[in-house]
Coordinates of C-alpha atoms in Angstrom, one line a residue:
Chain A
M1 CA 61.0 -104.6 51.5
K2 CA 64.2 -105.8 49.9
L3 CA 66.1 -103.2 51.7
L4 CA 64.6 -104.2 55.1
Q5 CA 65.6 -107.9 54.5
E6 CA 69.1 -106.9 53.5
R7 CA 69.4 -104.8 56.6
A8 CA 68.1 -107.6 58.8
K9 CA 70.8 -109.9 57.3
G10 CA 73.6 -107.6 58.2
R11 CA 72.7 -107.6 61.9
P12 CA 74.2 -110.1 64.4
A13 CA 71.9 -112.8 65.7
G14 CA 69.4 -112.0 68.4
D15 CA 69.1 -108.4 67.2
S16 CA 65.5 -107.4 66.6
L17 CA 63.8 -104.2 65.7
I18 CA 60.8 -105.0 67.8
I19 CA 62.9 -105.5 71.0
R20 CA 64.9 -102.3 70.3
T21 CA 61.8 -100.2 69.8
S22 CA 59.9 -101.6 72.7
V23 CA 62.9 -101.1 75.0
R24 CA 63.4 -97.5 73.8
L25 CA 59.7 -96.8 74.7
L26 CA 59.8 -98.7 78.0
V27 CA 63.0 -97.3 79.5
P28 CA 61.7 -93.9 80.4
F29 CA 58.7 -95.4 82.2
I30 CA 60.9 -97.9 84.1
Q31 CA 63.0 -95.0 85.3
L32 CA 59.9 -93.0 86.3
Y33 CA 58.7 -96.1 88.2
G34 CA 62.1 -96.4 89.9
L35 CA 61.9 -92.8 91.1
Y36 CA 58.3 -93.3 92.3
V37 CA 59.4 -96.3 94.3
I38 CA 62.2 -94.3 95.9
V39 CA 60.1 -91.2 96.7
H40 CA 57.2 -93.2 98.1
G41 CA 59.5 -95.6 99.9
H42 CA 58.7 -94.4 103.4
Y43 CA 55.0 -94.9 103.5
S44 CA 54.4 -97.7 101.0
P45 CA 56.2 -100.9 99.9
G46 CA 59.5 -100.2 98.2
G47 CA 62.3 -97.8 99.2
G48 CA 65.8 -96.9 98.3
F49 CA 67.1 -100.4 97.6
Q50 CA 64.2 -101.6 95.4
G51 CA 64.0 -98.3 93.5
G52 CA 67.7 -98.3 92.9
V53 CA 67.5 -101.8 91.5
V54 CA 64.7 -100.8 89.2
L55 CA 66.7 -97.7 88.0
G56 CA 69.8 -99.9 87.4
A57 CA 67.7 -102.5 85.6
S58 CA 66.6 -99.8 83.1
F59 CA 70.3 -99.2 82.1
I60 CA 70.9 -103.0 82.0
L61 CA 67.9 -103.4 79.7
L62 CA 69.4 -100.8 77.4
A63 CA 72.7 -102.7 77.3
L64 CA 70.9 -106.0 76.6
A65 CA 68.7 -104.7 73.8
Y66 CA 71.3 -102.5 72.1
D67 CA 74.9 -103.1 73.2
L68 CA 77.3 -102.1 76.0
K69 CA 78.5 -99.0 74.1
T70 CA 75.0 -97.6 73.9
S71 CA 74.4 -97.9 77.6
L72 CA 77.8 -96.3 78.2
R73 CA 76.7 -93.3 76.0
Y74 CA 73.6 -92.7 78.2
M75 CA 75.4 -93.4 81.5
S76 CA 79.1 -92.9 81.3
E77 CA 81.5 -94.8 83.6
G78 CA 82.6 -91.6 85.4
A79 CA 79.1 -90.4 86.0
N80 CA 78.2 -93.9 87.4
V81 CA 81.0 -93.8 89.9
L82 CA 80.2 -90.2 90.8
L83 CA 76.5 -91.0 91.4
G84 CA 77.4 -94.0 93.5
N85 CA 79.8 -92.1 95.7
A86 CA 77.4 -89.2 96.0
G87 CA 74.8 -91.6 97.3
V88 CA 77.1 -92.8 100.1
L89 CA 78.1 -89.2 100.8
I90 CA 74.3 -88.2 101.1
F91 CA 73.7 -91.1 103.6
I92 CA 76.8 -90.5 105.8
G93 CA 76.5 -86.7 105.4
I94 CA 73.0 -86.6 106.7
A95 CA 73.8 -89.0 109.5
V96 CA 76.8 -87.0 110.6
L97 CA 75.0 -83.7 110.3
C98 CA 72.3 -85.0 112.7
A99 CA 75.1 -85.9 115.2
L100 CA 76.8 -82.5 114.7
L101 CA 73.5 -80.6 115.3
G102 CA 73.2 -82.1 118.8
G103 CA 71.1 -85.3 118.1
L104 CA 72.2 -88.9 117.7
F105 CA 73.7 -90.5 114.6
L106 CA 70.8 -90.6 112.0
D107 CA 68.5 -88.8 114.4
Y108 CA 66.6 -86.7 111.9
A109 CA 64.7 -84.7 114.4
A110 CA 67.9 -82.8 115.1
L111 CA 67.8 -81.3 111.6
A112 CA 64.9 -79.1 112.8
R113 CA 67.6 -76.6 113.9
L114 CA 68.6 -76.0 110.3
I115 CA 65.1 -75.8 108.8
P116 CA 62.4 -75.3 111.4
M117 CA 59.8 -78.1 110.9
A118 CA 58.1 -80.4 113.4
A119 CA 60.2 -83.3 114.7
E120 CA 57.7 -85.8 113.2
E121 CA 57.9 -84.1 109.9
W122 CA 61.7 -84.2 109.9
R123 CA 61.7 -87.9 110.8
S124 CA 59.5 -88.6 107.7
F125 CA 61.5 -86.3 105.4
G126 CA 64.9 -87.4 106.7
I127 CA 64.3 -91.0 105.8
F128 CA 63.4 -89.9 102.3
L129 CA 66.8 -88.1 102.0
V130 CA 68.7 -91.1 103.2
E131 CA 66.8 -93.4 100.8
L132 CA 67.7 -91.1 97.9
G133 CA 71.3 -91.8 98.8
V134 CA 70.7 -95.6 99.1
G135 CA 68.9 -95.6 95.7
L136 CA 71.8 -93.8 93.9
T137 CA 74.4 -96.1 95.3
V138 CA 72.4 -99.3 94.6
M139 CA 71.7 -98.1 91.0
S140 CA 75.4 -97.5 90.4
S141 CA 76.6 -100.8 91.9
M142 CA 74.0 -102.8 89.9
V143 CA 75.0 -101.1 86.6
S144 CA 78.7 -101.5 87.2
L145 CA 78.3 -105.1 88.3
F146 CA 76.6 -105.9 85.0
W147 CA 79.1 -103.9 82.9
D148 CA 82.1 -105.6 84.5
L149 CA 80.6 -109.1 84.4
A150 CA 79.3 -108.9 80.9
S151 CA 82.5 -107.3 79.3
G152 CA 85.1 -109.1 81.4
G153 CA 86.2 -105.7 82.9
D154 CA 87.4 -104.0 79.7
M155 CA 84.0 -102.3 78.7
E156 CA 84.7 -103.2 75.1
E157 CA 81.8 -105.5 74.2
G158 CA 79.5 -107.9 76.0
L159 CA 76.1 -109.5 75.8
Chain B
M1 CA 44.8 -116.9 98.6
I2 CA 42.9 -120.2 98.0
W3 CA 44.8 -122.9 99.8
Q4 CA 44.8 -125.3 96.8
L5 CA 46.6 -122.6 94.8
D6 CA 49.0 -122.0 97.7
Q7 CA 49.9 -125.7 97.8
F8 CA 50.3 -125.8 94.0
V9 CA 52.7 -122.8 94.1
L10 CA 54.6 -124.5 97.0
L11 CA 54.9 -127.7 95.0
L12 CA 56.2 -125.8 92.0
V13 CA 58.8 -124.1 94.2
V14 CA 60.1 -127.5 95.4
I15 CA 60.1 -128.8 91.8
C16 CA 62.0 -125.8 90.6
A17 CA 64.5 -126.0 93.5
V18 CA 65.2 -129.7 92.7
A19 CA 65.4 -129.0 88.9
V20 CA 68.0 -126.1 89.4
I21 CA 70.5 -128.5 91.0
T22 CA 69.9 -131.5 88.8
V23 CA 69.6 -130.0 85.3
R24 CA 72.9 -130.3 83.3
D25 CA 72.7 -127.1 81.2
L26 CA 73.8 -124.0 83.0
L27 CA 71.6 -121.7 81.0
S28 CA 68.5 -123.8 81.8
A29 CA 69.5 -123.7 85.5
A30 CA 69.7 -119.9 85.4
V31 CA 66.3 -119.6 83.8
I32 CA 64.7 -122.1 86.2
F33 CA 66.3 -120.2 89.1
G34 CA 64.5 -117.1 87.8
V35 CA 61.2 -119.0 87.8
Y36 CA 61.9 -120.2 91.4
S37 CA 62.6 -116.6 92.5
F38 CA 59.3 -115.4 91.0
L39 CA 57.3 -118.2 92.6
M40 CA 59.0 -117.3 96.0
C41 CA 57.9 -113.7 95.3
L42 CA 54.3 -114.8 94.9
L43 CA 54.6 -116.7 98.2
W44 CA 56.1 -113.6 100.0
A45 CA 53.3 -111.4 98.7
K46 CA 50.7 -114.0 99.8
M47 CA 52.2 -114.0 103.3
G48 CA 51.9 -110.2 103.5
A49 CA 55.6 -109.4 103.2
V50 CA 55.1 -107.0 100.2
D51 CA 58.5 -105.4 100.7
V52 CA 60.4 -108.7 100.6
A53 CA 58.3 -109.8 97.6
F54 CA 59.3 -106.6 95.8
T55 CA 63.0 -107.2 96.5
E56 CA 62.7 -110.8 95.4
A57 CA 61.0 -109.8 92.1
T58 CA 63.6 -107.1 91.3
V59 CA 66.8 -108.7 92.5
G60 CA 66.0 -112.4 92.4
A61 CA 64.1 -112.7 89.2
G62 CA 65.5 -109.6 87.4
I63 CA 69.1 -108.7 88.1
S64 CA 70.5 -112.0 89.3
T65 CA 69.2 -113.9 86.3
V66 CA 70.9 -111.3 84.0
L67 CA 74.1 -111.6 86.0
F68 CA 74.1 -115.4 85.8
I69 CA 73.5 -115.3 82.1
A70 CA 76.3 -112.7 81.7
A71 CA 78.7 -115.0 83.6
I72 CA 77.6 -118.1 81.5
F73 CA 78.2 -116.0 78.4
R74 CA 81.9 -116.0 79.4
T75 CA 82.1 -119.8 79.6
T76 CA 82.4 -122.5 76.9
R77 CA 79.9 -125.3 76.3
R78 CA 82.3 -128.2 76.7
S79 CA 85.1 -128.3 79.3
K80 CA 88.6 -128.8 77.8
D81 CA 90.2 -130.9 80.5

């Protein structure tokens, strides 16, 4: 008991064991929910943007409950930039691929020449692939917006 | 939704909107703006725009409040000039 009180005194203000533990338990479920929103985006409310924001919010929550360094350990700056650019590349890549295969820009039905599926099925599956790219990019931008705003750009410490 | 409840939420939206621009403390303004966003989210959901309500709840009430507080964290309480 004494030890716990001493340990509590050493911590900076606003630092609580309850918040840390509940955030550690919550974050995997928030990320699973974000993935669910992205994957089910084309036939239920939600989609790439909302799912990406939920995924980004999970890392922001980690940075709020612990500190900026901890969130950087789970999601490094380089990986964040890589994921964001990969998202843009998925979106533009699929759109251009459709145009190269003889369809229009973002005309998913043209992808049936690569993998034979019905045109309707490709229209449903193509929007899922594009939303995956949107989700990755939005997650990356939200996380890097928070990092840069909270730390003043130097990634040393913040909030 | 029951129309009395609907009117009540609308009234709260107006009160929050006026409070955001009149309150002196920046932190209070950020928190009240989060409340405003969440009430707007309720109204969107009531009007059947579930997708817009979802975006309002995640971006308006979630991320933007955190970004406002992160920006306020970089300011000082009293101005020096």
